[in-house]
Short mmCIF file of C-alpha atoms (C1' of nucleotides) in Angstrom, two decimals:
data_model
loop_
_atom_site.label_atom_id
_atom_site.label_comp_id
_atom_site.label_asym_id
_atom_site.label_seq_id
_atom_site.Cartn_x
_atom_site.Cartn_y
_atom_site.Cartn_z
CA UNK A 1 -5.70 20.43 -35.94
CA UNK A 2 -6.22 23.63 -36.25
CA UNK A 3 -3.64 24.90 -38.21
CA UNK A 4 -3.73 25.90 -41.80
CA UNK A 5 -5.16 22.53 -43.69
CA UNK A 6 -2.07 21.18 -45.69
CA UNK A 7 -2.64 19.79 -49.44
CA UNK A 8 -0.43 17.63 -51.14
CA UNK A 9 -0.49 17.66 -55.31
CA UNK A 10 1.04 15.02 -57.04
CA UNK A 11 0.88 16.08 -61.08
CA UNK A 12 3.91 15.72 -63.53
CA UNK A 13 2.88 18.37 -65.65
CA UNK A 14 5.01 21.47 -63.51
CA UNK A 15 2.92 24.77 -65.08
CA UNK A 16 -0.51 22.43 -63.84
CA UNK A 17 1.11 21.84 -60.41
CA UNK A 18 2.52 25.15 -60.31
CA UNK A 19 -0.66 26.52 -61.14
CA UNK A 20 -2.80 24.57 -58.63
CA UNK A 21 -0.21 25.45 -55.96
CA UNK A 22 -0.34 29.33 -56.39
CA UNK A 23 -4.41 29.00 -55.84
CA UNK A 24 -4.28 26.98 -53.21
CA UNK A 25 -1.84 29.11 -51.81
CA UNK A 26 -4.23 31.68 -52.35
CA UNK A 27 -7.15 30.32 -50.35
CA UNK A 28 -4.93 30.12 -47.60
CA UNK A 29 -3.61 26.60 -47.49
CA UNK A 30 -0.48 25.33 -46.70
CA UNK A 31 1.05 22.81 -50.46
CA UNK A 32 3.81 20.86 -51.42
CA UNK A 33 3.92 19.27 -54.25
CA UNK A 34 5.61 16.45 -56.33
CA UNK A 35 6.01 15.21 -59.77
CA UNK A 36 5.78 11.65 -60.17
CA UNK A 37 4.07 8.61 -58.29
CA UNK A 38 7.19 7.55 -56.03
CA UNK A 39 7.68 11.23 -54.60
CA UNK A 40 4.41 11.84 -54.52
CA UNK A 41 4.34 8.71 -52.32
CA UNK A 42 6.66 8.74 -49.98
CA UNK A 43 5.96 12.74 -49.85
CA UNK A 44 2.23 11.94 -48.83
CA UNK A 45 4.48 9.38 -45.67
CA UNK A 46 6.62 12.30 -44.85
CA UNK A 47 4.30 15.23 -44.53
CA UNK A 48 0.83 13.34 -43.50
CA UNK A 49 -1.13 16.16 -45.90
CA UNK A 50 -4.92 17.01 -45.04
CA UNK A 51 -5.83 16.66 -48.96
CA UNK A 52 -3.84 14.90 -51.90
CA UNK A 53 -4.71 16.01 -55.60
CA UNK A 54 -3.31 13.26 -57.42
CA UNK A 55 -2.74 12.96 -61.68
CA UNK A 56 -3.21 9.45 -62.91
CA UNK A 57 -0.61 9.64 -65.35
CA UNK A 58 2.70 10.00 -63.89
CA UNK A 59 6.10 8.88 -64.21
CA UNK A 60 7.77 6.19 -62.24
CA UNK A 61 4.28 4.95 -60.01
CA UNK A 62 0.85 5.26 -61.83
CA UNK A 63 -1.33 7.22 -60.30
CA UNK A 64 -4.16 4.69 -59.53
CA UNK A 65 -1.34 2.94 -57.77
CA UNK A 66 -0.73 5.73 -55.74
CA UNK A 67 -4.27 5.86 -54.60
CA UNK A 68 -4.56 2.30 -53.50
CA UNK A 69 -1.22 2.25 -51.26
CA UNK A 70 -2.46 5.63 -49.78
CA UNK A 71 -5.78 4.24 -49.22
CA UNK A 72 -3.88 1.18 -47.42
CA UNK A 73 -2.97 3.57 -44.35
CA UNK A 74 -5.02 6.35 -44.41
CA UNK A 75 -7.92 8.26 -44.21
CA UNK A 76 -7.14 11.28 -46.23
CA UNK A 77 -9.18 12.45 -49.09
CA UNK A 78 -8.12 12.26 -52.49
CA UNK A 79 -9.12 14.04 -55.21
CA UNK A 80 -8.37 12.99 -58.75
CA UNK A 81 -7.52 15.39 -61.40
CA UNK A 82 -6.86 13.94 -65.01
CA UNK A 83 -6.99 13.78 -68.48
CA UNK A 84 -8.84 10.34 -68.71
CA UNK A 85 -12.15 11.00 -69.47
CA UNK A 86 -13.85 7.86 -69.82
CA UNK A 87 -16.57 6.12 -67.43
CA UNK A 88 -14.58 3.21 -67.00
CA UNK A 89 -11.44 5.59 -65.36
CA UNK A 90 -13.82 7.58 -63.47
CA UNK A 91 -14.77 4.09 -61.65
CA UNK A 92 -11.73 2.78 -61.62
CA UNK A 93 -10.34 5.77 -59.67
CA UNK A 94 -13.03 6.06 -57.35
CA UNK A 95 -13.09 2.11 -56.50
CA UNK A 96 -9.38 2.34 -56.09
CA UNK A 97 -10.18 4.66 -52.99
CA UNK A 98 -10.28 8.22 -54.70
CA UNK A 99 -13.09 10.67 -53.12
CA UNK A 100 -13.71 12.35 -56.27
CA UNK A 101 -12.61 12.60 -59.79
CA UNK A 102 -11.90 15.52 -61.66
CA UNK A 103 -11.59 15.86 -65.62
CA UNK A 104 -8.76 18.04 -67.46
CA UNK A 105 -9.08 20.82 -68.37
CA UNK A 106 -10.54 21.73 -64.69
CA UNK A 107 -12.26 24.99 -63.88
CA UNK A 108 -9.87 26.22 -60.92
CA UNK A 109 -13.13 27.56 -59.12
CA UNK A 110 -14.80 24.05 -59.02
CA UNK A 111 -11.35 22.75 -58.02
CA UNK A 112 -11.28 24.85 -54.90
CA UNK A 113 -15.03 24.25 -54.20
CA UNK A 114 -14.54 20.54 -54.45
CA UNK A 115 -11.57 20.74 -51.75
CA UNK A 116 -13.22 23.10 -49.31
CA UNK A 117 -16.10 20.01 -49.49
CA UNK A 118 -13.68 17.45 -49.01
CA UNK A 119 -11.66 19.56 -45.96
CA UNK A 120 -14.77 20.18 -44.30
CA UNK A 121 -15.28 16.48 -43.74
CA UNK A 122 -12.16 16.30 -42.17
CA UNK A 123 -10.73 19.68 -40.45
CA UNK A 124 -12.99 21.27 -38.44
CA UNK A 125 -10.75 24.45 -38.89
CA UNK A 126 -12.41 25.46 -42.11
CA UNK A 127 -15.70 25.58 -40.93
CA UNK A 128 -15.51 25.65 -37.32
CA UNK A 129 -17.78 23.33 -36.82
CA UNK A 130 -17.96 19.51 -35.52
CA UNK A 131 -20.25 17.11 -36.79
CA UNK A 132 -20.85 13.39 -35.36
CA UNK A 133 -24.20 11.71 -35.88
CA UNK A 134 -26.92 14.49 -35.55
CA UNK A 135 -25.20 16.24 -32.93
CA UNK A 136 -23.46 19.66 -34.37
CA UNK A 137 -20.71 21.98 -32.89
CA UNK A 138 -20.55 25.33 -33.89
CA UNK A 139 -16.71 25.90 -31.89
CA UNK A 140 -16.65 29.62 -33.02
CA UNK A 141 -20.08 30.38 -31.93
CA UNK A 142 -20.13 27.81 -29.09
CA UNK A 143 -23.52 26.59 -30.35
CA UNK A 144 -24.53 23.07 -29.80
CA UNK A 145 -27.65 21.03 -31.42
CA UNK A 146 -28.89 17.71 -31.18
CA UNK A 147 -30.96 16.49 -34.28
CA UNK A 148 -31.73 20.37 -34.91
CA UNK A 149 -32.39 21.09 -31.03
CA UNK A 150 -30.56 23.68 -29.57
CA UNK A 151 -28.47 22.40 -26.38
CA UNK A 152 -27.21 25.22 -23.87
CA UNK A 153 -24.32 23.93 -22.26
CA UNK A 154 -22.14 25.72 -19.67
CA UNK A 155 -17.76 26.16 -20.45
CA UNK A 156 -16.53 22.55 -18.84
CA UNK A 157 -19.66 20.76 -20.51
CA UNK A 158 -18.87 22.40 -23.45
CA UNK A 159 -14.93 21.79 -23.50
CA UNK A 160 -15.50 18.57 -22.21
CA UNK A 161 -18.07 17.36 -25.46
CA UNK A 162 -15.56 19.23 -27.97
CA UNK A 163 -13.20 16.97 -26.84
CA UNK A 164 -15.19 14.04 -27.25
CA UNK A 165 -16.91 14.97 -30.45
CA UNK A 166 -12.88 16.12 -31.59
CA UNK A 167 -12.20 12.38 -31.75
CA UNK A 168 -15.43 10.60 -32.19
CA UNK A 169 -15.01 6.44 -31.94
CA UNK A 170 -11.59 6.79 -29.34
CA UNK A 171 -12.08 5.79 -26.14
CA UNK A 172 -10.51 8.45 -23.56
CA UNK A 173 -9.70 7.24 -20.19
CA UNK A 174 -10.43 9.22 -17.46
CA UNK A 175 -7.39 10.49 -17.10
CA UNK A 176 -6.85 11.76 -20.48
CA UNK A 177 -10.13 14.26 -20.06
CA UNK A 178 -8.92 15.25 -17.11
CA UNK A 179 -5.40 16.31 -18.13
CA UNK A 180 -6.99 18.25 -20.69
CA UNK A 181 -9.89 19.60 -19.75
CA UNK A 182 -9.33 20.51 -16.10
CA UNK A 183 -5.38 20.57 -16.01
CA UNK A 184 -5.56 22.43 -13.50
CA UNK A 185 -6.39 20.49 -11.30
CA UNK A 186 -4.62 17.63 -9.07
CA UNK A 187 -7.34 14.48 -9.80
CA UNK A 188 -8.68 12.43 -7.15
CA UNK A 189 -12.12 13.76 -7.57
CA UNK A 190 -15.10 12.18 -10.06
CA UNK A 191 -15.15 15.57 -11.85
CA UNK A 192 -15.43 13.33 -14.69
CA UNK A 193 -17.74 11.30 -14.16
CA UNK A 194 -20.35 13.81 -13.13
CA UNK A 195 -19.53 15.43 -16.15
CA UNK A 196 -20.35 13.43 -18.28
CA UNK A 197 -23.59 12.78 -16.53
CA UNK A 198 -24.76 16.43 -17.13
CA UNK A 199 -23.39 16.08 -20.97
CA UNK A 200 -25.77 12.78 -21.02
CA UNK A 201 -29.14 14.28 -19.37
CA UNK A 202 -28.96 17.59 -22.03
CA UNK A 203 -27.89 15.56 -24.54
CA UNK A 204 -29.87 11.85 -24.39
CA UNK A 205 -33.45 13.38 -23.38
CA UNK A 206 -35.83 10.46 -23.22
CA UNK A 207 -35.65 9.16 -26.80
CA UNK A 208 -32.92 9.88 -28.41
CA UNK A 209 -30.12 7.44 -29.33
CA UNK A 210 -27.21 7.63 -26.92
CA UNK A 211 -23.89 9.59 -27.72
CA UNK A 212 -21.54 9.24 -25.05
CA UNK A 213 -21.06 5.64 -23.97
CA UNK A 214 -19.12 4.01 -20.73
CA UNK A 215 -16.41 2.14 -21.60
CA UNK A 216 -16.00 -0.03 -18.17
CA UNK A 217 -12.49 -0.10 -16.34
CA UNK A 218 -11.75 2.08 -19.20
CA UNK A 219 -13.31 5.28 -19.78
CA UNK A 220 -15.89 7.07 -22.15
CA UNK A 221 -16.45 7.65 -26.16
CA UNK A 222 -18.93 9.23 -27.84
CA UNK A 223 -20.20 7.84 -30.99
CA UNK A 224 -23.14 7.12 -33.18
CA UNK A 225 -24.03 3.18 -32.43
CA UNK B 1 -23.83 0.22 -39.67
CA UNK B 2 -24.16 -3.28 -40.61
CA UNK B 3 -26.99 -3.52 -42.17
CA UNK B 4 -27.98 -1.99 -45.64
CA UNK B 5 -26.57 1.68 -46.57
CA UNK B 6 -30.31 3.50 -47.16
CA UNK B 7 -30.04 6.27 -49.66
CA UNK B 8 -32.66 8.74 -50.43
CA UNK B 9 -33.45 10.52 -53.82
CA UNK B 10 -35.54 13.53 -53.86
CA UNK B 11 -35.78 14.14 -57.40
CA UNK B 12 -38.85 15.78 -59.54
CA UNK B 13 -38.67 14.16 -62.79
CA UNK B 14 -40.08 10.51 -61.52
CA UNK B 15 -38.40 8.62 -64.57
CA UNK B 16 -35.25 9.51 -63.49
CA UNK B 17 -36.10 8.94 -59.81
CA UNK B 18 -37.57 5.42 -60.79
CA UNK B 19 -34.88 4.73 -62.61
CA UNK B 20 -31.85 5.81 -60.08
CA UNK B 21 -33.77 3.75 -57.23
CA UNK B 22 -33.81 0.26 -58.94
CA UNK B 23 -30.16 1.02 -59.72
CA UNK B 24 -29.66 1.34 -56.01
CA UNK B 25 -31.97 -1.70 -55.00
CA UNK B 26 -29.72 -3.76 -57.27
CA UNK B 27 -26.24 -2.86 -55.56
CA UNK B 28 -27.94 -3.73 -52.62
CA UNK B 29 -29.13 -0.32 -50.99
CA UNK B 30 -32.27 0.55 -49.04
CA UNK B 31 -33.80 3.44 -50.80
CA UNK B 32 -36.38 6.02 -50.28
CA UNK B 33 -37.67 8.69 -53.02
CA UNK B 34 -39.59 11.89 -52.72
CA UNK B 35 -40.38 14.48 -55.58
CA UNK B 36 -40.22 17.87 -54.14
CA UNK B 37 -38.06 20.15 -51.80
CA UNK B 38 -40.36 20.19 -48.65
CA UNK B 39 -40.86 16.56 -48.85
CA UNK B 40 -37.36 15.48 -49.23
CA UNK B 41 -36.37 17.58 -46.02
CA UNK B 42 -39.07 15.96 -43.74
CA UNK B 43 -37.97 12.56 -45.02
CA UNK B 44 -34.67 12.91 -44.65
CA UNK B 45 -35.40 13.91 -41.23
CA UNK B 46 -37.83 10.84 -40.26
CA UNK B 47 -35.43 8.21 -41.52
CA UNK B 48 -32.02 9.42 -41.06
CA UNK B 49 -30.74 8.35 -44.75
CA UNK B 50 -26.89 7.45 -44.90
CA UNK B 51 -26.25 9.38 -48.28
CA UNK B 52 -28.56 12.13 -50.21
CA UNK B 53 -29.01 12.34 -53.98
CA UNK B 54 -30.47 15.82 -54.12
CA UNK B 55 -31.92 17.31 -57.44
CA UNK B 56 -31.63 21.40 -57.43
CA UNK B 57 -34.91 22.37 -59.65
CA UNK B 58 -37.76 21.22 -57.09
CA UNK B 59 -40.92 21.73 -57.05
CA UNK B 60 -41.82 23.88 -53.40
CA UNK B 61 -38.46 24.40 -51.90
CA UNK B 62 -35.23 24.77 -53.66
CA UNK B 63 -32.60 22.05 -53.69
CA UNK B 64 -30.06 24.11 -52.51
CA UNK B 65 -31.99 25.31 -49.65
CA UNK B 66 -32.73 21.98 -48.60
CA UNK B 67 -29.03 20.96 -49.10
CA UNK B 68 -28.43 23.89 -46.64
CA UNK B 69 -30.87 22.71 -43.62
CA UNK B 70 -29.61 19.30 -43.97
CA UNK B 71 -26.78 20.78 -42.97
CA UNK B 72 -27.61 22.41 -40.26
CA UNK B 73 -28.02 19.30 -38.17
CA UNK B 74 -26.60 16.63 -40.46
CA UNK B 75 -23.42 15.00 -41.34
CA UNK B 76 -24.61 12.98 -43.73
CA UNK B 77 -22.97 12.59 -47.60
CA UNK B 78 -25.30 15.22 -50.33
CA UNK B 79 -24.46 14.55 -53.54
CA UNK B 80 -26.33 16.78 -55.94
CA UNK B 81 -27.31 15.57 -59.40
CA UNK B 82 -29.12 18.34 -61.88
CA UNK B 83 -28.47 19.87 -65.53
CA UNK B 84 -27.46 23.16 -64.40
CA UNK B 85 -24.22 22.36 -65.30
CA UNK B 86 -22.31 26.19 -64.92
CA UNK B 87 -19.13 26.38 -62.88
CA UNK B 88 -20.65 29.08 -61.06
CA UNK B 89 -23.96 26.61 -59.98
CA UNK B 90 -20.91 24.07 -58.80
CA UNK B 91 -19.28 26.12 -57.12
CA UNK B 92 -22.92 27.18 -55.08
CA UNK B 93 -23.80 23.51 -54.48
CA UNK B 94 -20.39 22.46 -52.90
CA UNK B 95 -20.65 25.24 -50.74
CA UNK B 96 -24.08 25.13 -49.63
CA UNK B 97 -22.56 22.10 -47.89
CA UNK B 98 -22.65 19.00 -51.02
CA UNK B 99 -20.26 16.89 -51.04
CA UNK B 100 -20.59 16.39 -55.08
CA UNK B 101 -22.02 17.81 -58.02
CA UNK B 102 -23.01 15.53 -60.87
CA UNK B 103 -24.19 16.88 -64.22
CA UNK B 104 -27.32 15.41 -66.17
CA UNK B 105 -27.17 13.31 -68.29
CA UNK B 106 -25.24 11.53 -65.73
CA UNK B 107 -23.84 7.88 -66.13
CA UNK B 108 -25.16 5.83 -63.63
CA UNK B 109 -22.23 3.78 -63.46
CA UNK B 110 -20.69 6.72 -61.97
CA UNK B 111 -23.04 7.51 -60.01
CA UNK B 112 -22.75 4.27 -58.22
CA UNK B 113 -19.17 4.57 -58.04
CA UNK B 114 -19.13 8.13 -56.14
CA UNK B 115 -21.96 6.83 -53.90
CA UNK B 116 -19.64 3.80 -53.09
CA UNK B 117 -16.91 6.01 -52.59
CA UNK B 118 -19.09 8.59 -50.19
CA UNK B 119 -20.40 5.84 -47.77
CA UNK B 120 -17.12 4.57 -47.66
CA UNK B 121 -15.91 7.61 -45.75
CA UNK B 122 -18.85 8.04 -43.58
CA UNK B 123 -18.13 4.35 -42.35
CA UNK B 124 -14.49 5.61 -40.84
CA UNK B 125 -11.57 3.08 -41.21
CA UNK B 126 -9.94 2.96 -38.17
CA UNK B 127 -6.75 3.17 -37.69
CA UNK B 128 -5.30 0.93 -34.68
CA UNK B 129 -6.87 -2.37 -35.86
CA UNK B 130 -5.52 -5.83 -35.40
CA UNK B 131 -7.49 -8.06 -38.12
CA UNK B 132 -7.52 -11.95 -37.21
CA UNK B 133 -9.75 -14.50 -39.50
CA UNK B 134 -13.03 -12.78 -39.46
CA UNK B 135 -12.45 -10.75 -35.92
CA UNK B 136 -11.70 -7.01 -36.12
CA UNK B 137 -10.57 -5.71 -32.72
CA UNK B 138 -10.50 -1.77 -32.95
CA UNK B 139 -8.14 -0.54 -29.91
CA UNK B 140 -9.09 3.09 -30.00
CA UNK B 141 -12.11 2.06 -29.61
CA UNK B 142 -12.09 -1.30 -27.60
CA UNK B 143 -14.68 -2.83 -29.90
CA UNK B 144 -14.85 -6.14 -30.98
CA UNK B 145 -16.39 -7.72 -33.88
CA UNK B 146 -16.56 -10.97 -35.08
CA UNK B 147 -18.04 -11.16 -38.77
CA UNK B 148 -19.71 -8.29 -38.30
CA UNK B 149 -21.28 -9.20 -34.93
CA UNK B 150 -20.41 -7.11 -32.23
CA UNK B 151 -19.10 -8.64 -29.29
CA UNK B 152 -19.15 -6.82 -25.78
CA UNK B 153 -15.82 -7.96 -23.74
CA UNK B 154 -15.17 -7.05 -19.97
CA UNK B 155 -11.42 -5.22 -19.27
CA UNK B 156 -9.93 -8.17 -18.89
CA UNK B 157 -11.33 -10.04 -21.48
CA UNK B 158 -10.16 -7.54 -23.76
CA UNK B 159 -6.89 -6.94 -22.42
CA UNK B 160 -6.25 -10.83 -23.21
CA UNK B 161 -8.06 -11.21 -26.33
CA UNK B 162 -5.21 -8.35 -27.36
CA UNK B 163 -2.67 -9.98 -26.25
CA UNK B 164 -3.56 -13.33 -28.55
CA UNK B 165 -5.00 -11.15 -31.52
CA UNK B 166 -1.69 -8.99 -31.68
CA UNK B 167 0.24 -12.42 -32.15
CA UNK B 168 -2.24 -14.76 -33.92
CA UNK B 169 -0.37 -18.24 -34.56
CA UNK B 170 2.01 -17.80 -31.45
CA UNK B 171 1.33 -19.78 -29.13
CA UNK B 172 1.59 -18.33 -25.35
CA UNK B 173 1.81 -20.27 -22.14
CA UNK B 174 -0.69 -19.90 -18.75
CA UNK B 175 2.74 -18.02 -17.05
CA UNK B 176 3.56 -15.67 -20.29
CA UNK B 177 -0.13 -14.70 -20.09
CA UNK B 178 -0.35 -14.68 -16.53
CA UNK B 179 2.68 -12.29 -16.77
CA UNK B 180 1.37 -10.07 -19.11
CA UNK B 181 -2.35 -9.59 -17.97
CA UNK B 182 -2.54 -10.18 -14.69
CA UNK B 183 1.01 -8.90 -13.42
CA UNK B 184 0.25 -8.31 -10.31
CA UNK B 185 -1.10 -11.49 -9.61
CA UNK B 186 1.24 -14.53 -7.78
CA UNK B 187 -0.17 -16.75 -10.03
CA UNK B 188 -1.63 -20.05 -8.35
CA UNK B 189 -4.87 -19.98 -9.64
CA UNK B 190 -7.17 -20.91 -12.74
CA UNK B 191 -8.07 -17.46 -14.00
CA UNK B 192 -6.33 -17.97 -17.62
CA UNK B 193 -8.25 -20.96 -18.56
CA UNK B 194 -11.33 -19.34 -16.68
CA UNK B 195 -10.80 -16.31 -19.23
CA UNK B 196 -10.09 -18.26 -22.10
CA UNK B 197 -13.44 -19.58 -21.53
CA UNK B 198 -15.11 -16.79 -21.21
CA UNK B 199 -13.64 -15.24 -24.83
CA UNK B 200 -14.51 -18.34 -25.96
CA UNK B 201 -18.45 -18.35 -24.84
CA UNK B 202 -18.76 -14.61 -26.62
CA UNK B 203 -16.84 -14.97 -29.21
CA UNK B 204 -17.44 -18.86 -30.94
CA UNK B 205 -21.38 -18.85 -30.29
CA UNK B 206 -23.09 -21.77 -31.87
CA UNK B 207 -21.71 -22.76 -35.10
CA UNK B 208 -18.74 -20.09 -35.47
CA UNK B 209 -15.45 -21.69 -36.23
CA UNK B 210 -12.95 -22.06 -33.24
CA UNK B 211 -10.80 -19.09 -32.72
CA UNK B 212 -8.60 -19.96 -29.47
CA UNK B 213 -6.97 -23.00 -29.35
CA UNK B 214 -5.94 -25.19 -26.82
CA UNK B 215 -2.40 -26.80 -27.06
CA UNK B 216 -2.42 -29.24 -24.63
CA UNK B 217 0.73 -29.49 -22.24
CA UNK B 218 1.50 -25.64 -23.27
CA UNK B 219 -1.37 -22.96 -23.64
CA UNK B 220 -3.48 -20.95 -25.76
CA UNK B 221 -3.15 -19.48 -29.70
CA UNK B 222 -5.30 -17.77 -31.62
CA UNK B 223 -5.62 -18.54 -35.14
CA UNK B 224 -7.71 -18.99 -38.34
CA UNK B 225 -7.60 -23.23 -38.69
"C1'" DG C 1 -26.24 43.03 -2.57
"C1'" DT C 2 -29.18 39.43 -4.11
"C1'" DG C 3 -30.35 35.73 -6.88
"C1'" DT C 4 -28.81 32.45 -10.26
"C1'" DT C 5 -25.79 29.51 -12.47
"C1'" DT C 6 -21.64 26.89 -12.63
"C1'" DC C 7 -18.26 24.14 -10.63
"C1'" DC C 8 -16.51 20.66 -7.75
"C1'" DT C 9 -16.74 17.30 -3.77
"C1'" DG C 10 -18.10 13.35 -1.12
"C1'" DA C 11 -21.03 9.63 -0.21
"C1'" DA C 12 -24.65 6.09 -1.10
"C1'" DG C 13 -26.35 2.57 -3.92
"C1'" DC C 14 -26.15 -0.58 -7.45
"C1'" DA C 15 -24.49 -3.54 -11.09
"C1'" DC C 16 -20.96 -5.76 -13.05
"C1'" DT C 17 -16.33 -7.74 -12.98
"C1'" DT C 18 -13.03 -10.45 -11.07
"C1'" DG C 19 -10.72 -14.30 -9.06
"C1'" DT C 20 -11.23 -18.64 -6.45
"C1'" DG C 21 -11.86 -23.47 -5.39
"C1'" DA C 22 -14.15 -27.35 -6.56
"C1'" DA C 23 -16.68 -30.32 -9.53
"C1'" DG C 24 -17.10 -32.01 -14.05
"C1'" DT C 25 -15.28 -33.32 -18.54
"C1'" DT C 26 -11.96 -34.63 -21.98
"C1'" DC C 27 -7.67 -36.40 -23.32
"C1'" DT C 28 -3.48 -39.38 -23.20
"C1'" DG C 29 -0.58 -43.24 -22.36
"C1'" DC C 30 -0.43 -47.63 -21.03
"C1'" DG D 1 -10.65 -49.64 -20.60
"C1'" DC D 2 -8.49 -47.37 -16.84
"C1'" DA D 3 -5.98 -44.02 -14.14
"C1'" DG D 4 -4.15 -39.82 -13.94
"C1'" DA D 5 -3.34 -35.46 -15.94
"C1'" DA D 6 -5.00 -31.51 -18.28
"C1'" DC D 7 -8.50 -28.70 -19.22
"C1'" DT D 8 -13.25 -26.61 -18.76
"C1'" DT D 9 -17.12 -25.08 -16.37
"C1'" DC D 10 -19.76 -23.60 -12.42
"C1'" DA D 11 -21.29 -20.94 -8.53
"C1'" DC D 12 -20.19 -17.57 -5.42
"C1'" DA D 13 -18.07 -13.85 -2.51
"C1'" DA D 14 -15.55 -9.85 -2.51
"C1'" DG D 15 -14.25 -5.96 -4.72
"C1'" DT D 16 -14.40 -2.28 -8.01
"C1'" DG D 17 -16.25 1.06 -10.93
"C1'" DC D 18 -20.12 3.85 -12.37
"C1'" DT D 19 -24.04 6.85 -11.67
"C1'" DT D 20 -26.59 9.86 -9.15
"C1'" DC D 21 -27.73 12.96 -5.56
"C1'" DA D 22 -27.25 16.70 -2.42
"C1'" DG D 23 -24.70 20.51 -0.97
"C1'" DG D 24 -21.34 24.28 -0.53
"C1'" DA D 25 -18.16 27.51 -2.71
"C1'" DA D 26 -17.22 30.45 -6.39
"C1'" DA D 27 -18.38 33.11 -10.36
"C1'" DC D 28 -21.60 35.80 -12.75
"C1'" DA D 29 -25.70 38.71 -13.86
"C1'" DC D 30 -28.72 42.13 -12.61
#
DNA sequence: GTGTTTCCTGAAGCACTTGTGAAGTTCTGC
DNA sequence: GCAGAACTTCACAAGTGCTTCAGGAAACAC
């Protein structure tokens, strides 16, 4: 996850790709690129990128096609770059499950801009921060706030809620937090439990919507309800 | 989540305000407006919106300022919408934390389509789903939903409802059940039908179409009739 | 060295889940 | 329409899982 964010760019015309892949390269992101719709494709299944830059008009698979079947498994945002200018395209892309739509020519600058936007949503490694809800991670600084509030928490509550907030909506069983956040230790203990207890009363002061939820017989998520 | 998206415009020239919020109202959004910097910000913080449209030139405080403390303890999609159309101004917005930068004159039609294609994202698609008739069963997650409802199941109950939902139109015995949730039970006793019956209470209340069937002289199936 | 905070344990109390047997209902074949 | 089988529902007891509290050891700050 924290690795250098990956971008995929699928775009026939090879001085445009090359182009876009020597910036991004730039910026400090991992690329690989392909030239028409079918690579692209089964590219975007092989190396699970964290961004795809996608043409619309490509050999072999349309790139509107492209966007749907990627849309069908994943989550990954998708920026379209093309020459199609009209209202009707822009719509079209972004119903067919494009994030944002770019027109030819491009400004590299507002290219870039757009993707750090679009990789902040989804790696935390660019900004180093972890938003669910209202609640905000700073990991760098090891800040925490609530709504705005500043929350002190100690190292465990800390590690403990990053892991949590990491993967908001999955439900982690008890033993899954405890392998990772005290794997030091041998279990057999409600470390957990109690844990999660201090997490709630800095976190859920009388008021506020709760975060962290029990998941009976199962374990504990956090996530906006 | 399941009720309507609510959007807020903060926006200075009312006309354009006025005219962005019926657009809204008709593709069935809540929406609140307010015409200056200091106002938007307090807004946004009393009603939580789902998705900003932020104007930069406001009266009192700075769009781009209030783009920034939004994001200081929010999550939630900006997309900025304002005639200073440089690369350079772009380039400012998407980094002060925006998720999009729209030029005016602006067609609403696209408009609408990047909203549509910004709350998509906030509402996450999940991945391990198993999709039966109108129930959604999210595994990471252990929710339940049946159109749109949300259904609260015990362990059990959930553990059986997967077993069913996983293989909708098979139809499994009391003893392939039996073996499968409850294996370390002798078997001997009624708990199948007694769980089949309590699926049944939370998940066909009054008027829903049956879900579980009962194939008399064999078992239990799950499927869309 | 003293005081404070953090970390972990064990135990008590409570609420919910679970499984059972029996009673009640529906269905089927004759 | 009846008898028996199959299924559903009910009420309850036992068990389990969760939360909280209090306390001691360890780490840290001054």
């Amino acid at each position: 996850m924290d690795r250098k964010p990956l971008v995929l760019v699928v775009e026939d015309e090879k001085d445009i790709a090359r182009f876009i892949e020597l910036e991004l390269a730039a910026e400090g992101y991992q690329t690989e690129v392909a030239f028409d719709g079918v690579t692209g494709l089964s590219k975007f299944r092989e190396v699970n990128p964290d961004l795809l830059i996608l043409d619309l008009m490509l050999p072999v698979l349309d790139g509107l096609e492209v966007a749907r079947r990627v849309r069908k498994t994943s989550n990954t945002p998708i920026i379209i770059l093309t020459a199609k200018d009209s209202i009707s395209d822009k719509v079209e892309g972004l119903d067919a499950g494009a994030d944002d739509y770019l027109i030819k020519p491009f400004s590299i600058e507002e290219l870039l801009a757009r993707v750090r936007a679009h990789l902040r949503r989804v790696n935390p490694a660019v900004t180093g921060e972890v938003r669910v809800a209202d609640l905000v991670m700073n990991l760098d600084g090891r800040e925490v706030f609530r709504g705005g509030r500043r929350v002190e928490l100690s190292a465990k509550e800390f590690e403990l809620l990053e892991l949590l907030a990491r993967n908001p909506g999955k439900v982690f069983s008890r033993f899954e937090i405890e392998e990772k956040v005290w794997p030091e230790y041998t279990g057999g203990s409600n470390v957990v439990d109690v844990y999660i207890g201090y997490l709630r009363r800095k976190l859920e002061e009388s008021g506020e919507r709760r975060l962290i939820h029990t998941v009976r017989g199962v374990g504990y998520v956090l996530r906006e309800e």
